Coordinates of N, CA and C in Angstrom, one line a residue:
X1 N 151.0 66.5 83.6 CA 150.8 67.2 84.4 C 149.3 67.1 84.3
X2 N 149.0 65.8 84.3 CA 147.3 65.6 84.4 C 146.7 65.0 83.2
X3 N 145.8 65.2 83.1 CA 144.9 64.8 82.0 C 144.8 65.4 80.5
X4 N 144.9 64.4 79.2 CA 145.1 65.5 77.9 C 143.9 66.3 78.0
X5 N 144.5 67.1 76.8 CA 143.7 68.3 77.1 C 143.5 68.7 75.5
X6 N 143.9 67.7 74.6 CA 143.5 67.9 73.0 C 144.5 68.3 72.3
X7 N 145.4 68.5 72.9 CA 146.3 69.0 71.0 C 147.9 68.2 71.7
X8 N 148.6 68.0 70.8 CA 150.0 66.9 71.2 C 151.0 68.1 70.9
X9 N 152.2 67.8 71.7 CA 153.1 68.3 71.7 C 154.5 67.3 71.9
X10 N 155.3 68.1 71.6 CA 156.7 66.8 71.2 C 158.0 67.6 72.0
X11 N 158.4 66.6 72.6 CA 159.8 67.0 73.9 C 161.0 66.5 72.4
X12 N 161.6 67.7 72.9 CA 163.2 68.2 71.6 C 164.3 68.2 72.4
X13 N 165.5 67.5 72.3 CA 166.3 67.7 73.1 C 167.5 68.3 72.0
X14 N 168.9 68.9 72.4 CA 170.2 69.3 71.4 C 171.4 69.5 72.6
X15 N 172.1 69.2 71.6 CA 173.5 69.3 72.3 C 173.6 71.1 72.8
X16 N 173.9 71.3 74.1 CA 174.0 72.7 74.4 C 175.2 73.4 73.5
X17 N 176.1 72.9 73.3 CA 177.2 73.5 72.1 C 176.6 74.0 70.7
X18 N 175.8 72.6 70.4 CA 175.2 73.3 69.0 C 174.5 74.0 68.9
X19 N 173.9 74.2 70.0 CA 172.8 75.2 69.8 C 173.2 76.7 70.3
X20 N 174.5 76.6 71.1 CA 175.1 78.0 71.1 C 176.0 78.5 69.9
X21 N 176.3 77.5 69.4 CA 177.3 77.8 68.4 C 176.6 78.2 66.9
X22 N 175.0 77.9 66.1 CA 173.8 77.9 65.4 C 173.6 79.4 65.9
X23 N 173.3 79.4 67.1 CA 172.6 80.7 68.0 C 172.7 82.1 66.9
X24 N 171.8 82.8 66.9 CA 172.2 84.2 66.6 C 172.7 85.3 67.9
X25 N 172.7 86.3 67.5 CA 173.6 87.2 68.8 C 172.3 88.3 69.1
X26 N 172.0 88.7 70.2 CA 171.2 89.9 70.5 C 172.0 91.0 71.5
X27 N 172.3 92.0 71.3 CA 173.3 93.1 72.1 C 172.5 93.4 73.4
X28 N 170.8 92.9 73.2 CA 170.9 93.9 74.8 C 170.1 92.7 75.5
X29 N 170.2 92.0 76.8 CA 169.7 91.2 77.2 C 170.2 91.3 79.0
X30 N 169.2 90.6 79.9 CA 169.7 90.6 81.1 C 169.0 89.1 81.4
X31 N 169.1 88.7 82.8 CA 168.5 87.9 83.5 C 166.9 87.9 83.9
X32 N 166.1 87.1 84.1 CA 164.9 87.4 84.4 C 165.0 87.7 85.8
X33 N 164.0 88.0 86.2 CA 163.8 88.8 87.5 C 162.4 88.7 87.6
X34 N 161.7 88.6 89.2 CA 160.3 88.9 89.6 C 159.8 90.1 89.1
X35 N 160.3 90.5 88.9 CA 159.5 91.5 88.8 C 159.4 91.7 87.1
X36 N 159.6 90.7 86.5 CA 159.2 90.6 85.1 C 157.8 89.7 84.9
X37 N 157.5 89.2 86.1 CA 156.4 88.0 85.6 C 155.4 89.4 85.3
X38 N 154.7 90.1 85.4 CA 153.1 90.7 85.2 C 153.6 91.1 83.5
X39 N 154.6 91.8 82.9 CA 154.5 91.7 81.6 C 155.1 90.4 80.7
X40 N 156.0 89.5 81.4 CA 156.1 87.9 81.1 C 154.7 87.4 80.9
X41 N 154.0 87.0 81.9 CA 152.4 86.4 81.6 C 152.1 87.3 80.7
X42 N 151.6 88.6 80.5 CA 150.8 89.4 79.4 C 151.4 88.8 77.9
X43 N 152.5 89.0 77.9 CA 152.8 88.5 77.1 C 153.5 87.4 76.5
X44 N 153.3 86.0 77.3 CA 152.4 84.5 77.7 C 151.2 84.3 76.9
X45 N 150.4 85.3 77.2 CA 149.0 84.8 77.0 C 148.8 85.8 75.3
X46 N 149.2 86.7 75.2 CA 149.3 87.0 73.7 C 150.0 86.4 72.5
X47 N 151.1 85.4 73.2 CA 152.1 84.9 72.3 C 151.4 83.5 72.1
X48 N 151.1 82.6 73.7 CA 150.4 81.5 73.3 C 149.7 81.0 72.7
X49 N 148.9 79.8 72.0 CA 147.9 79.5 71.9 C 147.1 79.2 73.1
X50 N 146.1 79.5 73.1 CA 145.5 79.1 74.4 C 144.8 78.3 74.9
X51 N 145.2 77.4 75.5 CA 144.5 76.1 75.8 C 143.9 76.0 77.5
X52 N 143.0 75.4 77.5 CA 142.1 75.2 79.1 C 143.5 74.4 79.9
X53 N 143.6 74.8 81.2 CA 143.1 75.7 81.8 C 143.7 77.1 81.9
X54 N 144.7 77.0 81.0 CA 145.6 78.2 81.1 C 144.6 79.3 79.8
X55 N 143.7 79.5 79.9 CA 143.3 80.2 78.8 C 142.2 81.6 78.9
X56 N 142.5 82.0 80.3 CA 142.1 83.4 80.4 C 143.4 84.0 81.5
X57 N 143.6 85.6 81.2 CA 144.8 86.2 81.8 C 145.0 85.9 83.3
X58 N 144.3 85.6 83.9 CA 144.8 85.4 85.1 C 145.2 84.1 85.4
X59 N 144.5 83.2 85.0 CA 145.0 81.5 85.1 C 146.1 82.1 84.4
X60 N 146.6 82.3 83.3 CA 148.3 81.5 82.8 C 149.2 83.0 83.5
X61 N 148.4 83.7 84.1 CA 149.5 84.8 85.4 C 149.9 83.7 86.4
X62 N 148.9 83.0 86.8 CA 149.3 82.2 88.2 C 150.0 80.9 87.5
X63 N 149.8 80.6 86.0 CA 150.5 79.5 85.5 C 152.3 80.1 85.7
X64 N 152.4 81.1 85.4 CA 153.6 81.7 85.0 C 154.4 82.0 86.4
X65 N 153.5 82.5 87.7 CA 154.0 82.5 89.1 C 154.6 81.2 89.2
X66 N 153.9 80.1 88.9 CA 154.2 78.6 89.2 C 155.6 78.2 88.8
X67 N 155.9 78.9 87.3 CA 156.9 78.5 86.6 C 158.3 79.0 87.2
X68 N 157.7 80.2 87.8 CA 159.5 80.9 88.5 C 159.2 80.4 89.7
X69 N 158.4 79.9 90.1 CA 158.6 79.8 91.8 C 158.8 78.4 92.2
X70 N 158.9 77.5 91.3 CA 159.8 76.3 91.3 C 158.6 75.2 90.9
X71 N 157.4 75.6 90.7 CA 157.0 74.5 90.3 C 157.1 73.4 89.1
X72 N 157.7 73.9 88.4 CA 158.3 73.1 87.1 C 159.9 72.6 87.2
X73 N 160.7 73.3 88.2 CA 161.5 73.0 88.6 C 162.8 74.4 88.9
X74 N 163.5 73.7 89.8 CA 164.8 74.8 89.6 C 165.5 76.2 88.4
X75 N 164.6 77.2 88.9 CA 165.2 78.3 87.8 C 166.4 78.4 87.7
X76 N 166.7 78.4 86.1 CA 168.5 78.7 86.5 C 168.4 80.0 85.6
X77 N 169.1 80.7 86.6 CA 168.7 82.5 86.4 C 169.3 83.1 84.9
X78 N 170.9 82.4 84.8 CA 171.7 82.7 83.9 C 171.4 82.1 82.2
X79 N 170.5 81.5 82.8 CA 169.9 80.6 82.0 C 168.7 80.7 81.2
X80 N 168.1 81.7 82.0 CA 166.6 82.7 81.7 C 167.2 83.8 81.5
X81 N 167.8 84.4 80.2 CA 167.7 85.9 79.6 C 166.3 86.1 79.0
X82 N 166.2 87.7 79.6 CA 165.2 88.4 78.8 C 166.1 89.3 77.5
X83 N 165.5 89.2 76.2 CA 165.8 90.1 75.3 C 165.7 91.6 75.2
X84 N 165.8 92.7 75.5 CA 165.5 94.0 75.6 C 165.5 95.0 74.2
X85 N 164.3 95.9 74.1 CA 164.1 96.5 73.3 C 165.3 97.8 72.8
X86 N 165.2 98.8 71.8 CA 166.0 99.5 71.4 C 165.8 100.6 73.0
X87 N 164.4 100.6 73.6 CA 163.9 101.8 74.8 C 164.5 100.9 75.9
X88 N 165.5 99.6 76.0 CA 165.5 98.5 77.5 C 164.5 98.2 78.0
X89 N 162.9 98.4 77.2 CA 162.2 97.1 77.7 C 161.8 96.1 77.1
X90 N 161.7 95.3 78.0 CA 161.6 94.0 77.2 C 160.8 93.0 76.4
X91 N 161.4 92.5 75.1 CA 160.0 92.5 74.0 C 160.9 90.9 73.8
X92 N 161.0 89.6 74.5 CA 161.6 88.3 74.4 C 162.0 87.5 75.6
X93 N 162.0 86.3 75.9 CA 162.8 86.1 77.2 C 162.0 84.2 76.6
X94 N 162.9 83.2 77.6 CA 163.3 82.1 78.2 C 163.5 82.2 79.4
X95 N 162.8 81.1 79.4 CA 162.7 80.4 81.1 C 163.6 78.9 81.2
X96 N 164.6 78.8 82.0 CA 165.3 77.4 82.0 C 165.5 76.9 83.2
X97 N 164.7 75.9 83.8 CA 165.1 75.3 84.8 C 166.3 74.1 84.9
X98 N 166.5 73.2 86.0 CA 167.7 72.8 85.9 C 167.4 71.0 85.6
X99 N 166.2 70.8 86.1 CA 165.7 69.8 85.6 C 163.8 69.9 86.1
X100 N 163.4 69.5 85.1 CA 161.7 69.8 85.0 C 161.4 68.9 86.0
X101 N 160.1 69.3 86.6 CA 159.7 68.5 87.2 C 158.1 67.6 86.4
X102 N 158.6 66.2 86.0 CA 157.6 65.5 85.1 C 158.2 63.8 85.3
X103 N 157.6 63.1 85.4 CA 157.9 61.3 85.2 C 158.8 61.1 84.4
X104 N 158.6 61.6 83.2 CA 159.2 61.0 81.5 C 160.2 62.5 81.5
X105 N 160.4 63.1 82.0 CA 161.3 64.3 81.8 C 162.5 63.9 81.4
X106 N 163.7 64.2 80.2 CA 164.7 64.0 80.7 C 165.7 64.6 81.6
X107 N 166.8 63.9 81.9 CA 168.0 64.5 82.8 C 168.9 65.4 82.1
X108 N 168.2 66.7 82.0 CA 169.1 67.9 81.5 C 168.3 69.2 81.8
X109 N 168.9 70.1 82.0 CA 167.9 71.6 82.0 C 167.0 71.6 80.7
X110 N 166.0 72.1 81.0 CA 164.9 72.3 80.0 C 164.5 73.2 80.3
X111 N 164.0 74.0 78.6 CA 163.6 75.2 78.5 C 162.3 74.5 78.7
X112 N 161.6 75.7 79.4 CA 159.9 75.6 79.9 C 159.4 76.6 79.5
X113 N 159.7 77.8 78.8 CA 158.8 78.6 78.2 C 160.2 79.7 77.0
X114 N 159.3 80.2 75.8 CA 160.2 80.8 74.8 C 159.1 81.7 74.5
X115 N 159.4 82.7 74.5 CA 158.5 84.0 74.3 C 159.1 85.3 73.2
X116 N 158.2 86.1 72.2 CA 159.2 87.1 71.5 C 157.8 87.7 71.7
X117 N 157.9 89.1 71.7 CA 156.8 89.9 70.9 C 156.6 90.4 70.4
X118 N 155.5 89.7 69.3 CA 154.7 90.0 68.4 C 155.7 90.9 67.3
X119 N 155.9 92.4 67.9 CA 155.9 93.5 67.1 C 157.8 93.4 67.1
X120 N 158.4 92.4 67.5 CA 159.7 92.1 67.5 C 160.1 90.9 66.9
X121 N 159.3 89.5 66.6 CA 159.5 88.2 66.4 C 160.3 88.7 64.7
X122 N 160.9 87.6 64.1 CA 161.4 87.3 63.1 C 162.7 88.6 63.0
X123 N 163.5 88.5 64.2 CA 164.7 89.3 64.1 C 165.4 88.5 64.8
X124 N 165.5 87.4 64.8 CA 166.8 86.3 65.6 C 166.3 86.2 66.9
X125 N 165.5 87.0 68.2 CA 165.4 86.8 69.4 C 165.7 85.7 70.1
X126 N 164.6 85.0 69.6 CA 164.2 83.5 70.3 C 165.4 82.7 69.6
X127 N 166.3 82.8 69.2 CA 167.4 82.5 68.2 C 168.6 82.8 69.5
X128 N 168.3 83.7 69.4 CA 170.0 84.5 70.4 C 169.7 84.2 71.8
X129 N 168.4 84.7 72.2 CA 167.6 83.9 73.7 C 168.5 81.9 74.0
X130 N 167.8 81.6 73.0 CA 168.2 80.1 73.5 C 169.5 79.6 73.6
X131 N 170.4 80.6 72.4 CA 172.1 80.8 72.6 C 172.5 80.8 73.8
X132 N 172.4 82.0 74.6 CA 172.7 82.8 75.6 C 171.9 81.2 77.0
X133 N 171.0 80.3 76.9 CA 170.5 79.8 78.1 C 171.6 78.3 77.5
X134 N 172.1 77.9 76.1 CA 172.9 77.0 75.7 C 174.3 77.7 76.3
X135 N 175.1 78.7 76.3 CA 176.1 79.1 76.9 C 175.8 78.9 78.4
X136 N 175.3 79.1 79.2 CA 174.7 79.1 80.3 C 175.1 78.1 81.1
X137 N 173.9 77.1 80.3 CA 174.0 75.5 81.1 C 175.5 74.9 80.6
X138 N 176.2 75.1 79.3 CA 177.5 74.9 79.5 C 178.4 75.1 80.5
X139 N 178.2 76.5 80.5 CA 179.2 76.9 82.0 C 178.7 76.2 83.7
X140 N 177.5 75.5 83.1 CA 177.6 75.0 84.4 C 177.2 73.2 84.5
X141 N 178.4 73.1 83.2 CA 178.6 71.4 83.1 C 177.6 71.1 82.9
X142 N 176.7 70.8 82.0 CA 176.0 70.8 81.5 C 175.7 70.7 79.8
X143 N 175.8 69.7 79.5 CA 175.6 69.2 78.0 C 174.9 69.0 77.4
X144 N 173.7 69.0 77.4 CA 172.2 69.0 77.1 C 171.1 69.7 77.3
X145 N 170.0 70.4 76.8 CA 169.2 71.1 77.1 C 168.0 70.7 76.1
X146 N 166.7 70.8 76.9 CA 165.4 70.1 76.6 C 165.0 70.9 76.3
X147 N 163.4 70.9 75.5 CA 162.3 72.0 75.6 C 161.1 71.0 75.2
X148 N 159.7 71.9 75.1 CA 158.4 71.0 74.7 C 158.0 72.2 73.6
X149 N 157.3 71.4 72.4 CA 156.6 72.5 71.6 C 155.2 71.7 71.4
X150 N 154.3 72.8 71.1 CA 153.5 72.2 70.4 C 153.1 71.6 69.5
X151 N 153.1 70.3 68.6 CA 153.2 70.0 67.3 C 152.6 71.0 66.1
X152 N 152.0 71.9 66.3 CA 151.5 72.8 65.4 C 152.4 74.2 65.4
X153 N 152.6 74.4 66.2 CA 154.0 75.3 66.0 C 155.2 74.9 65.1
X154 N 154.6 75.4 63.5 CA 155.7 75.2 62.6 C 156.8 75.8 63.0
X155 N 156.8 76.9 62.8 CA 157.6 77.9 62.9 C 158.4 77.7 64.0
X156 N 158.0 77.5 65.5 CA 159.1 77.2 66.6 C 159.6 76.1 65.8
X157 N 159.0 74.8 65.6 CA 159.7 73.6 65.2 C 160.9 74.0 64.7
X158 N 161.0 74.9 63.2 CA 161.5 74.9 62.1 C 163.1 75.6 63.4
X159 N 162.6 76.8 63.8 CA 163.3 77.3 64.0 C 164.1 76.5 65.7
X160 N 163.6 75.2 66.1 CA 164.6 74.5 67.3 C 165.3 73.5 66.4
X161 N 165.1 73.0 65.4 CA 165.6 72.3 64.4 C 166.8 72.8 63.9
X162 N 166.4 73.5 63.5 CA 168.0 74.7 63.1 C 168.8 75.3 63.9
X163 N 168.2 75.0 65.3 CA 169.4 75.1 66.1 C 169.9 74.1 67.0
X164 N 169.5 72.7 66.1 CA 170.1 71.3 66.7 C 169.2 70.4 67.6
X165 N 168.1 71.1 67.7 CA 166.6 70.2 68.5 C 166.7 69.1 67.9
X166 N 166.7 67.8 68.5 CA 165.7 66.5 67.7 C 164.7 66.2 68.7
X167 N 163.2 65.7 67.8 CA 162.7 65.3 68.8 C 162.7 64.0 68.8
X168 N 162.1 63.8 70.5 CA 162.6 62.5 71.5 C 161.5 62.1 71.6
X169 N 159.8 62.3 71.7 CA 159.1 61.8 72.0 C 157.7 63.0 71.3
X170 N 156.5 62.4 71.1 CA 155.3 62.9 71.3 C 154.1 62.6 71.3
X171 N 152.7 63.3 71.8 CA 152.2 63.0 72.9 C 151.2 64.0 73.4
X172 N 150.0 63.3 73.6 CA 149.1 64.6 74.1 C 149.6 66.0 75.1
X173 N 149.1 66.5 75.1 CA 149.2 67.3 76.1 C 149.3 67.0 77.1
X174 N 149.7 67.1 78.5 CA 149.1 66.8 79.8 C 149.3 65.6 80.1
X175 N 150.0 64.4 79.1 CA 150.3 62.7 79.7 C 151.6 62.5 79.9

C-alpha cells in the first residue's frame, strides 16, 4: 500500500478450525458497529506503534474510517466482535474482512486489525476475539483466515502462533 516506510512485518495465515478450537472464551462480546470507530481509533492509536503516516490521532481516525468503509476490503460483521467490559463497554475488538484488498494478499478473510486495552490485555481477549472471527468465517465456508503483524510484536507473534498462525511471507512495510 505504497512505499516502505521502515520497519517489516510478516503475513500469518491458520486453519480457521484451529484457531477456534486453541481460542480462549470471553462471555461478553457483540459485533462491531459505526458507531464504535471514534473509541476503535482512540484506541488504535494507543495500542499501536506508530508509524508515518498513520501517527497522529486524526490520520489513523481517517485510517480506521478507511478500514470499515471497505477500503481494505469487505467487512465481515460476524467476523468483527468487539470484546466488552464487566460496565458493557468496550475494552478489545477485530476487524475481518472477506478478502483484503492488496496484490500479494491471499485468498481468505483476513484479520486487518487486533486491538485489547491496555488496562484489560493479558486476560485471553485477543485470544477469544480471534476464536469468535475463526467461528465466523467457518460458518461461512470458509477455511482459512490471514492477518499481518509487525515483526517486533513478540508478544502478538507468540500469541497467533499458539493459535495455529504460520507465517507466509515478510517484508517491509508498505511493499
Amino acid at each position: 500500500m505504497g512505499e516502505s516506510v521502515g520497519y517489516e512485518r510478516i503475513v500469518m495465515a491458520a486453519e480457521a478450525a484451529t484457531v477456534a478450537e486453541r481460542a480462549r472464551t470471553w462471555p461478553r462480546h457483540r459485533p462491531w458497529a459505526m458507531d464504535d470507530l471514534e473509541w476503535h481509533a482512540a484506541l488504535a492509536y494507543a495500542t499501536y506503534p506508530l508509524h508515518p503516516p498513520e501517527d497522529t490521532p486524526e490520520a489513523l481516525r481517517a485510517e480506521t474510517l478507511a478500514s470499515f468503509d471497505g477500503t481494505w476490503g469487505e467487512v465481515m460483521p460476524e467476523a468483527s466482535p468487539v470484546a466488552l467490559g464487566d460496565a458493557g463497554e468496550p475494552v478489545g475488538a477485530v476487524l475481518t474482512v472477506r478478502r483484503i484488498v492488496h496484490p500479494q494478499a491471499p485468498d481468505h478473510p483476513y484479520v486487518i486489525g487486533v486491538l485489547t486495552d491496555a488496562a484489560w490485555q493479558r486476560r485471553g481477549i485477543a485470544s477469544a476475539l480471534l476464536g469468535i472471527a475463526a467461528r465466523a468465517v467457518l460458518a461461512e465456508g470458509e477455511t482459512r483466515l490471514g492477518l499481518t503483524v509487525d515483526a517486533d510484536s513478540v508478544g502478538a507473534i507468540r500469541l497467533y502462533e499458539g493459535l495455529g498462525f504460520v507465517e507466509l511471507s515478510r517484508g517491509a512495510a508498505g511493499s
